[in-house]
Amino acid sequence: MAETAVAENGSGGDANVVRVDLGTRGYDIRIGRGLLASAGAEIAAVLPGARLAVVADETVARLHLKAFSQSLTAAGLDHRAITVPAGESTKCFREFERLCDEILAARLERGDAVVALGGGVVGDLTGFAASAVRRGMAFIQVPTTLLAQVDSSVGGKTGINSRHGKNLIGAFHQPVLVLADTAVLDTLAPRDFRSGYAEVAKYGLLGDAEFFAWLEDNWQAVFAGGPERDEAVARSCQAKAEVVAADELESGRRALLNLGHTFGHALEAAVSYETERLVHGEGVAIGMMLAHEFSERLGLTGEDTVLRVRRHLTDVGLPVRVRDIPGQLPPAETFLDIIAQDKKVSRGALTFILTRGIGEAFVEKGVDPALVADFLKEKLEA
Amino acid sequence: MAETAVAENGSGGDANVVRVDLGTRGYDIRIGRGLLASAGAEIAAVLPGARLAVVADETVARLHLKAFSQSLTAAGLDHRAITVPAGESTKCFREFERLCDEILAARLERGDAVVALGGGVVGDLTGFAASAVRRGMAFIQVPTTLLAQVDSSVGGKTGINSRHGKNLIGAFHQPVLVLADTAVLDTLAPRDFRSGYAEVAKYGLLGDAEFFAWLEDNWQAVFAGGPERDEAVARSCQAKAEVVAADELESGRRALLNLGHTFGHALEAAVSYETERLVHGEGVAIGMMLAHEFSERLGLTGEDTVLRVRRHLTDVGLPVRVRDIPGQLPPAETFLDIIAQDKKVSRGALTFILTRGIGEAFVEKGVDPALVADFLKEKLEA
């Protein structure tokens, strides 16, 4: 479905290109160091003459907006910057309304585009606004975190949070182009880089044992920023692109991408999304551990699988146990309630991503809630 | 693309069925007198076992919710009613947020559905909420006005208004079923029935001269509520279904449906959407007249076409001249500004639906704004 190719880009550097094959909604993900400097040329090649609204949070605007804007101007692209507050609380109805209004105030027409320059929060909010303004504006993702580059900017899921839970309001709205500049990741805090790395490891664990083994050997170079980083981002995007192309609207196989996320989301909710205690990728890391341990408990895989996953996540500095989360946690019953309200529930039965070994995850519908309750109780008391 | 068939429905009455052919997103529009009483059985046939959130405004809830709810209960469908205020101002961000929250509070899961029981306002707001909650819930339209039955409930356009204009925020979200009970239209005020009728006449004018001639002969029976009403609704839905199936996302031919709407929307905006002065269908009626007169001015059609359209619209009691609108109107320049901000603008050029005769409308891009200005100035001073 998706293929990785090495192509020359306008700035003379090599860029990895991953194609997301969705027919008329298909698009390229371009990955490379320093891509921000040639972003204008890349965008002009896809949408010649388009006017752009560029959305960034205050932090990213301070770090990267000037360079990005210069690149747009150099390519002759008229644009207006719109700034939103930094942080998860920006994914709310009020900011959604404000952003839609600002995009309309910029008088963009059909054929123009909305650009998300930032991490997952800005990408999700901006993508939803782009889907809704005039019932759908062209949308470009310029992800500036590792998490956004390998996960949230690929696949078209957009949305905001409701008081009933995260990402419960949104749209499937595919971008027309994704530009991932891996040099931008040098400005990330180590904890944020690690958090994104949990999703990179996930792609190995869910379906590519060879990639997981490669990560075991090369993770230090990925963190340091060598060509291995570009390769890790490209292989992650390729893995996600294949799943998305096979199941755009998440009716089946795409659920595999939720490996570690059902437990992970419950942990995030249990700490009220206090990022001092737990960031998303840390929840995913612990969640992936729990998914492997639960699979072992069900006799689906052996202890060696669990040990290997734990060793790698520990090596890179990610948490692997519920008790690695600082502070008090609610009882197991609360976790089950949270999981039941999670949107990956179908007609009251619990759906989990389980595994038969490294790279062999599968979707299991109808998991017995009592088994999950016993397992969680034990883990919370461990 | 679409075909009209006569089929038996569960309650023993005859229903006209129009199929909207959109592949996996295709759906039936069922049209008939008294359909509300069998709505539960109709819905259960499409979504067996679904739980429903039923959205109605206060007026429709008082008139029709009890009968509708009884029909759902009789079919064993668990449901919860959600009431919104009546009126265009309900199509706002605040009600969108409240409705999304209420749908989530009802704990609907994938496979459940959101029902819009009402006119265009409730259909547009509810459809947008259905598109956004969990990134897309199944959606059912039960239109209770003529305008909604022949226009807004068909084709998947949903949305709310922004301070920059009407319907500027929304989604394309197709329903899974549309149930149009033509007996419900007996409860409409005559002015609201006439307003919906403007859209019925539009289908004849834009592409079906034979239908327009049929309406000239049969409009009194359509107003009175005989089988001619069902036929008029079915033929209108069929006309719209064909256009929608050919151009779901309005990239080309679907723009034909805007016959009379560019001028009509500008008139509505010019009176600040004060429905005491002008309701939507009245704006469309005057807009259709202007489109025919402008086409005559450009030498595209003859005076006989204009006279025939004017006679029919006048016969049914619709306004046909700008001066039929009570009170002061802004100057022609203001109208041009409004038209330029209309979302049917592409790269600064004006797009109009013009005609070569009854049933021969076409999309004309790049109309000279100066010609429109002169024409409007004359009409405003007439």
Short mmCIF file of C-alpha atoms in Angstrom, two decimals, chain A residues 26-360:
data_model
loop_
_atom_site.label_atom_id
_atom_site.label_comp_id
_atom_site.label_asym_id
_atom_site.label_seq_id
_atom_site.Cartn_x
_atom_site.Cartn_y
_atom_site.Cartn_z
CA GLY A 26 -3.78 10.18 -1.03
CA TYR A 27 -0.80 12.31 0.02
CA ASP A 28 2.95 12.35 0.63
CA ILE A 29 4.74 12.49 3.94
CA ARG A 30 8.16 14.04 3.37
CA ILE A 31 10.76 13.43 6.06
CA GLY A 32 14.22 14.98 6.38
CA ARG A 33 16.61 17.17 8.36
CA GLY A 34 16.16 20.87 7.62
CA LEU A 35 12.94 20.42 5.63
CA LEU A 36 11.44 23.55 7.23
CA ALA A 37 13.71 25.73 5.07
CA SER A 38 12.24 24.29 1.88
CA ALA A 39 8.66 23.99 3.16
CA GLY A 40 7.46 26.86 0.96
CA ALA A 41 8.69 25.17 -2.20
CA GLU A 42 7.20 21.83 -1.13
CA ILE A 43 3.81 23.41 -0.46
CA ALA A 44 3.84 25.50 -3.64
CA ALA A 45 4.47 22.31 -5.62
CA VAL A 46 1.27 20.77 -4.22
CA LEU A 47 -0.95 23.88 -4.01
CA PRO A 48 0.44 26.51 -6.38
CA GLY A 49 -0.81 30.01 -5.57
CA ALA A 50 -2.68 28.95 -2.44
CA ARG A 51 -3.13 31.40 0.41
CA LEU A 52 -2.35 29.89 3.81
CA ALA A 53 -3.45 30.25 7.41
CA VAL A 54 -0.59 28.95 9.59
CA VAL A 55 -1.60 27.82 13.06
CA ALA A 56 1.01 27.42 15.81
CA ASP A 57 1.03 27.52 19.57
CA GLU A 58 2.98 30.23 21.35
CA THR A 59 5.98 28.00 22.04
CA VAL A 60 6.38 26.69 18.51
CA ALA A 61 5.67 30.13 17.06
CA ARG A 62 8.60 31.52 19.06
CA LEU A 63 10.96 28.72 17.97
CA HIS A 64 10.02 28.02 14.35
CA LEU A 65 7.44 30.41 12.90
CA LYS A 66 9.96 32.92 11.56
CA ALA A 67 11.94 30.34 9.58
CA PHE A 68 8.75 28.73 8.29
CA SER A 69 7.24 32.06 7.30
CA GLN A 70 10.42 33.09 5.44
CA SER A 71 10.31 29.84 3.52
CA LEU A 72 6.69 30.53 2.51
CA THR A 73 7.47 34.09 1.47
CA ALA A 74 10.46 32.92 -0.57
CA ALA A 75 8.09 30.59 -2.44
CA GLY A 76 5.66 33.44 -3.06
CA LEU A 77 2.97 32.05 -0.75
CA ASP A 78 0.73 34.66 0.87
CA HIS A 79 -0.01 33.62 4.47
CA ARG A 80 -1.31 34.72 7.85
CA ALA A 81 -0.22 33.31 11.22
CA ILE A 82 -2.75 32.39 13.88
CA THR A 83 -1.47 31.66 17.38
CA VAL A 84 -3.21 29.48 19.96
CA PRO A 85 -2.26 28.82 23.59
CA ALA A 86 0.14 25.93 24.26
CA GLY A 87 -1.13 22.82 26.03
CA GLU A 88 -3.79 20.12 25.88
CA SER A 89 -6.52 22.45 27.17
CA THR A 90 -6.38 24.20 23.78
CA LYS A 91 -8.23 21.21 22.29
CA CYS A 92 -11.57 22.65 23.40
CA PHE A 93 -14.78 23.98 21.85
CA ARG A 94 -13.86 27.58 22.60
CA GLU A 95 -10.53 27.45 20.75
CA PHE A 96 -12.21 25.50 17.95
CA GLU A 97 -14.72 28.33 17.51
CA ARG A 98 -12.04 31.00 17.72
CA LEU A 99 -9.83 29.22 15.19
CA CYS A 100 -12.70 28.68 12.71
CA ASP A 101 -13.53 32.37 12.99
CA GLU A 102 -9.91 33.40 12.43
CA ILE A 103 -9.61 31.17 9.36
CA LEU A 104 -12.79 32.74 7.96
CA ALA A 105 -11.52 36.22 8.83
CA ALA A 106 -8.43 35.44 6.72
CA ARG A 107 -10.87 35.08 3.78
CA LEU A 108 -9.37 31.82 2.58
CA GLU A 109 -11.23 30.38 -0.37
CA ARG A 110 -11.59 26.85 -1.66
CA GLY A 111 -8.18 25.88 -2.99
CA ASP A 112 -6.42 27.70 -0.16
CA ALA A 113 -5.10 25.78 2.84
CA VAL A 114 -4.77 25.65 6.59
CA VAL A 115 -1.38 24.63 8.00
CA ALA A 116 -0.75 23.08 11.42
CA LEU A 117 2.79 23.91 12.56
CA GLY A 118 3.22 22.09 15.85
CA GLY A 119 2.62 19.00 17.91
CA GLY A 120 -0.42 16.82 18.32
CA VAL A 121 -2.55 19.43 20.06
CA VAL A 122 -2.20 22.00 17.29
CA GLY A 123 -2.50 19.31 14.61
CA ASP A 124 -5.69 17.85 16.06
CA LEU A 125 -7.38 21.21 16.69
CA THR A 126 -6.30 22.72 13.38
CA GLY A 127 -7.26 19.64 11.40
CA PHE A 128 -10.74 19.65 12.89
CA ALA A 129 -11.13 23.36 12.12
CA ALA A 130 -9.87 22.75 8.57
CA SER A 131 -12.42 19.95 8.15
CA ALA A 132 -15.26 22.18 9.34
CA VAL A 133 -14.58 25.60 7.76
CA ARG A 134 -16.57 25.74 4.50
CA ARG A 135 -17.16 22.00 5.12
CA GLY A 136 -13.54 21.22 4.37
CA MET A 137 -10.43 23.26 3.57
CA ALA A 138 -7.18 21.74 2.31
CA PHE A 139 -4.96 20.92 5.27
CA ILE A 140 -1.17 20.64 5.65
CA GLN A 141 0.63 19.13 8.63
CA VAL A 142 4.09 20.35 9.66
CA PRO A 143 4.62 18.28 12.83
CA THR A 144 7.25 19.57 15.25
CA THR A 145 7.26 16.77 17.85
CA LEU A 146 8.31 13.15 17.40
CA LEU A 147 4.86 12.04 18.56
CA ALA A 148 3.18 14.16 15.89
CA GLN A 149 5.65 13.11 13.18
CA VAL A 150 5.12 9.38 13.67
CA ASP A 151 1.53 9.31 14.82
CA SER A 152 -0.94 12.17 15.02
CA SER A 153 -0.03 13.94 11.77
CA VAL A 154 -0.57 10.76 9.73
CA GLY A 155 -3.97 9.27 9.01
CA GLY A 156 -6.43 12.12 9.19
CA LYS A 157 -7.76 11.79 12.73
CA THR A 158 -8.51 15.24 14.07
CA GLY A 159 -10.48 16.46 17.04
CA ILE A 160 -10.94 18.18 20.35
CA ASN A 161 -11.75 17.02 23.86
CA SER A 162 -15.14 17.10 25.54
CA ARG A 163 -15.95 17.01 29.22
CA HIS A 164 -16.80 13.34 28.59
CA GLY A 165 -13.31 12.46 27.39
CA LYS A 166 -10.44 13.13 25.03
CA ASN A 167 -10.80 13.28 21.24
CA LEU A 168 -14.52 12.53 21.41
CA ILE A 169 -15.41 15.36 18.99
CA GLY A 170 -13.72 15.53 15.61
CA ALA A 171 -13.48 14.41 12.02
CA PHE A 172 -11.50 12.20 9.70
CA HIS A 173 -9.82 14.82 7.53
CA GLN A 174 -6.74 13.81 5.55
CA PRO A 175 -3.97 16.34 4.96
CA VAL A 176 -2.80 17.04 1.42
CA LEU A 177 0.85 17.03 2.53
CA VAL A 178 2.88 16.26 5.66
CA LEU A 179 6.34 17.80 6.13
CA ALA A 180 8.38 16.29 8.98
CA ASP A 181 11.63 18.15 9.67
CA THR A 182 13.59 15.84 11.96
CA ALA A 183 16.06 18.60 12.91
CA VAL A 184 13.23 20.43 14.67
CA LEU A 185 13.15 17.53 17.16
CA ASP A 186 16.54 18.73 18.50
CA THR A 187 14.61 21.45 20.35
CA LEU A 188 12.41 18.94 22.22
CA ALA A 189 12.85 18.22 25.93
CA PRO A 190 14.26 14.68 26.37
CA ARG A 191 11.06 13.58 28.11
CA ASP A 192 8.97 14.68 25.11
CA PHE A 193 11.29 12.91 22.68
CA ARG A 194 11.03 9.69 24.74
CA SER A 195 7.26 10.06 24.82
CA GLY A 196 7.16 10.12 21.02
CA TYR A 197 9.57 7.22 20.88
CA ALA A 198 7.01 5.01 22.64
CA GLU A 199 4.91 5.23 19.44
CA VAL A 200 7.95 4.37 17.30
CA ALA A 201 8.54 1.22 19.37
CA LYS A 202 4.81 0.46 19.06
CA TYR A 203 5.08 0.02 15.27
CA GLY A 204 7.72 -2.66 15.80
CA LEU A 205 5.75 -4.37 18.53
CA LEU A 206 2.44 -4.40 16.67
CA GLY A 207 3.55 -5.77 13.33
CA ASP A 208 7.27 -5.65 12.51
CA ALA A 209 9.64 -7.75 14.65
CA GLU A 210 12.57 -6.85 12.38
CA PHE A 211 11.98 -3.12 12.99
CA PHE A 212 11.81 -3.71 16.75
CA ALA A 213 15.14 -5.57 16.61
CA TRP A 214 16.60 -2.70 14.55
CA LEU A 215 15.42 -0.25 17.22
CA GLU A 216 17.03 -2.36 19.96
CA ASP A 217 20.33 -1.92 18.07
CA ASN A 218 19.94 1.68 16.87
CA TRP A 219 17.84 3.61 19.38
CA GLN A 220 20.79 5.67 20.62
CA ALA A 221 21.44 7.02 17.11
CA VAL A 222 17.71 7.75 16.74
CA PHE A 223 17.86 9.83 19.92
CA ALA A 224 21.14 11.52 18.86
CA GLY A 225 19.68 12.71 15.56
CA GLY A 226 21.65 10.84 12.91
CA PRO A 227 20.20 9.44 9.68
CA GLU A 228 18.82 6.62 11.87
CA ARG A 229 16.31 9.16 13.22
CA ASP A 230 15.02 9.88 9.72
CA GLU A 231 14.82 6.16 9.06
CA ALA A 232 12.90 5.50 12.28
CA VAL A 233 10.41 8.29 11.50
CA ALA A 234 9.99 7.10 7.90
CA ARG A 235 9.47 3.45 8.88
CA SER A 236 6.95 4.51 11.53
CA CYS A 237 5.04 6.66 9.04
CA GLN A 238 5.14 3.84 6.51
CA ALA A 239 3.74 1.39 9.04
CA LYS A 240 0.94 3.77 9.97
CA ALA A 241 0.27 4.67 6.32
CA GLU A 242 -0.22 0.99 5.46
CA VAL A 243 -2.73 0.48 8.23
CA VAL A 244 -4.57 3.72 7.42
CA ALA A 245 -4.75 2.90 3.71
CA ALA A 246 -6.27 -0.47 4.54
CA ASP A 247 -8.81 0.95 6.99
CA GLU A 248 -9.24 4.72 6.73
CA LEU A 249 -12.25 5.01 9.04
CA GLU A 250 -11.06 2.61 11.73
CA SER A 251 -13.63 -0.10 11.20
CA GLY A 252 -11.16 -2.94 11.67
CA ARG A 253 -7.43 -3.30 11.28
CA ARG A 254 -6.67 0.30 12.17
CA ALA A 255 -7.55 -0.57 15.76
CA LEU A 256 -4.13 -2.31 15.92
CA LEU A 257 -2.61 1.15 16.26
CA ASN A 258 -4.25 1.29 19.67
CA LEU A 259 -1.75 -1.23 21.06
CA GLY A 260 -1.05 0.03 24.60
CA HIS A 261 -3.59 2.83 24.22
CA THR A 262 -6.64 1.39 25.99
CA PHE A 263 -4.64 0.94 29.22
CA GLY A 264 -2.60 4.06 28.43
CA HIS A 265 -5.61 6.33 28.01
CA ALA A 266 -7.10 4.98 31.23
CA LEU A 267 -3.87 5.82 33.06
CA GLU A 268 -3.83 9.33 31.60
CA ALA A 269 -7.45 9.83 32.65
CA ALA A 270 -6.71 8.40 36.11
CA VAL A 271 -4.13 11.15 36.72
CA SER A 272 -6.54 13.72 35.24
CA TYR A 273 -4.12 14.29 32.37
CA GLU A 274 -1.63 15.92 34.71
CA THR A 275 1.44 15.87 32.50
CA GLU A 276 3.74 16.38 35.47
CA ARG A 277 2.78 12.83 36.44
CA LEU A 278 2.29 11.21 33.04
CA VAL A 279 2.60 12.28 29.42
CA HIS A 280 0.87 10.42 26.58
CA GLY A 281 3.84 8.34 25.45
CA GLU A 282 4.58 7.28 29.01
CA GLY A 283 0.98 6.09 29.33
CA VAL A 284 1.42 4.21 26.04
CA ALA A 285 4.69 2.64 27.25
CA ILE A 286 3.09 1.37 30.46
CA GLY A 287 -0.02 0.42 28.46
CA MET A 288 2.06 -1.60 25.99
CA MET A 289 3.75 -3.37 28.91
CA LEU A 290 0.33 -4.17 30.38
CA ALA A 291 -0.93 -5.43 27.02
CA HIS A 292 2.06 -7.79 26.75
CA GLU A 293 1.74 -8.92 30.37
CA PHE A 294 -2.02 -9.47 29.93
CA SER A 295 -1.31 -11.47 26.75
CA GLU A 296 1.19 -13.58 28.70
CA ARG A 297 -1.40 -14.10 31.46
CA LEU A 298 -3.87 -15.35 28.83
CA GLY A 299 -1.25 -17.80 27.57
CA LEU A 300 -0.92 -16.01 24.21
CA THR A 301 2.80 -15.29 24.44
CA GLY A 302 5.78 -16.22 26.58
CA GLU A 303 7.70 -14.47 29.36
CA ASP A 304 10.63 -13.86 26.98
CA THR A 305 8.45 -11.46 24.96
CA VAL A 306 7.52 -9.53 28.07
CA LEU A 307 11.13 -9.33 29.23
CA ARG A 308 12.37 -8.07 25.87
CA VAL A 309 9.77 -5.31 25.67
CA ARG A 310 10.46 -4.27 29.26
CA ARG A 311 14.20 -4.16 28.67
CA HIS A 312 13.98 -1.95 25.58
CA LEU A 313 11.49 0.52 27.04
CA THR A 314 13.62 0.70 30.21
CA ASP A 315 16.79 1.23 28.13
CA VAL A 316 15.36 4.33 26.47
CA GLY A 317 14.13 5.69 29.81
CA LEU A 318 10.38 5.06 29.51
CA PRO A 319 8.29 3.92 32.49
CA VAL A 320 7.10 0.29 32.38
CA ARG A 321 5.08 -0.21 35.56
CA VAL A 322 1.94 1.38 36.93
CA ARG A 323 3.87 2.17 40.11
CA ASP A 324 6.35 4.23 38.05
CA ILE A 325 3.62 6.90 38.02
CA PRO A 326 4.15 9.25 40.97
CA GLY A 327 1.32 9.70 43.48
CA GLN A 328 -1.88 7.87 44.35
CA LEU A 329 -3.94 6.01 41.70
CA PRO A 330 -7.66 5.13 41.79
CA PRO A 331 -8.86 1.52 42.33
CA ALA A 332 -9.20 -1.02 39.50
CA GLU A 333 -12.98 -0.47 39.26
CA THR A 334 -12.42 3.15 38.27
CA PHE A 335 -10.09 2.03 35.48
CA LEU A 336 -12.74 -0.34 34.15
CA ASP A 337 -15.31 2.47 34.12
CA ILE A 338 -12.90 4.66 32.19
CA ILE A 339 -12.17 1.88 29.70
CA ALA A 340 -15.91 1.22 29.22
CA GLN A 341 -16.53 4.87 28.26
CA ASP A 342 -13.55 4.77 25.88
CA LYS A 343 -14.74 5.10 22.30
CA LYS A 344 -13.15 1.80 21.27
CA VAL A 345 -16.01 -0.03 22.97
CA SER A 346 -18.53 -1.89 20.81
CA ARG A 347 -21.95 -2.84 22.22
CA GLY A 348 -20.70 -3.18 25.80
CA ALA A 349 -17.92 -5.70 25.05
CA LEU A 350 -14.30 -4.74 25.74
CA THR A 351 -11.94 -4.62 22.78
CA PHE A 352 -8.21 -4.99 23.45
CA ILE A 353 -5.13 -5.21 21.30
CA LEU A 354 -3.34 -8.35 22.42
CA THR A 355 -0.23 -10.09 21.05
CA ARG A 356 1.21 -13.49 20.27
CA GLY A 357 4.79 -12.18 20.36
CA ILE A 358 6.99 -9.31 19.14
CA GLY A 359 5.36 -7.94 15.97
CA GLU A 360 2.28 -10.15 16.28
#
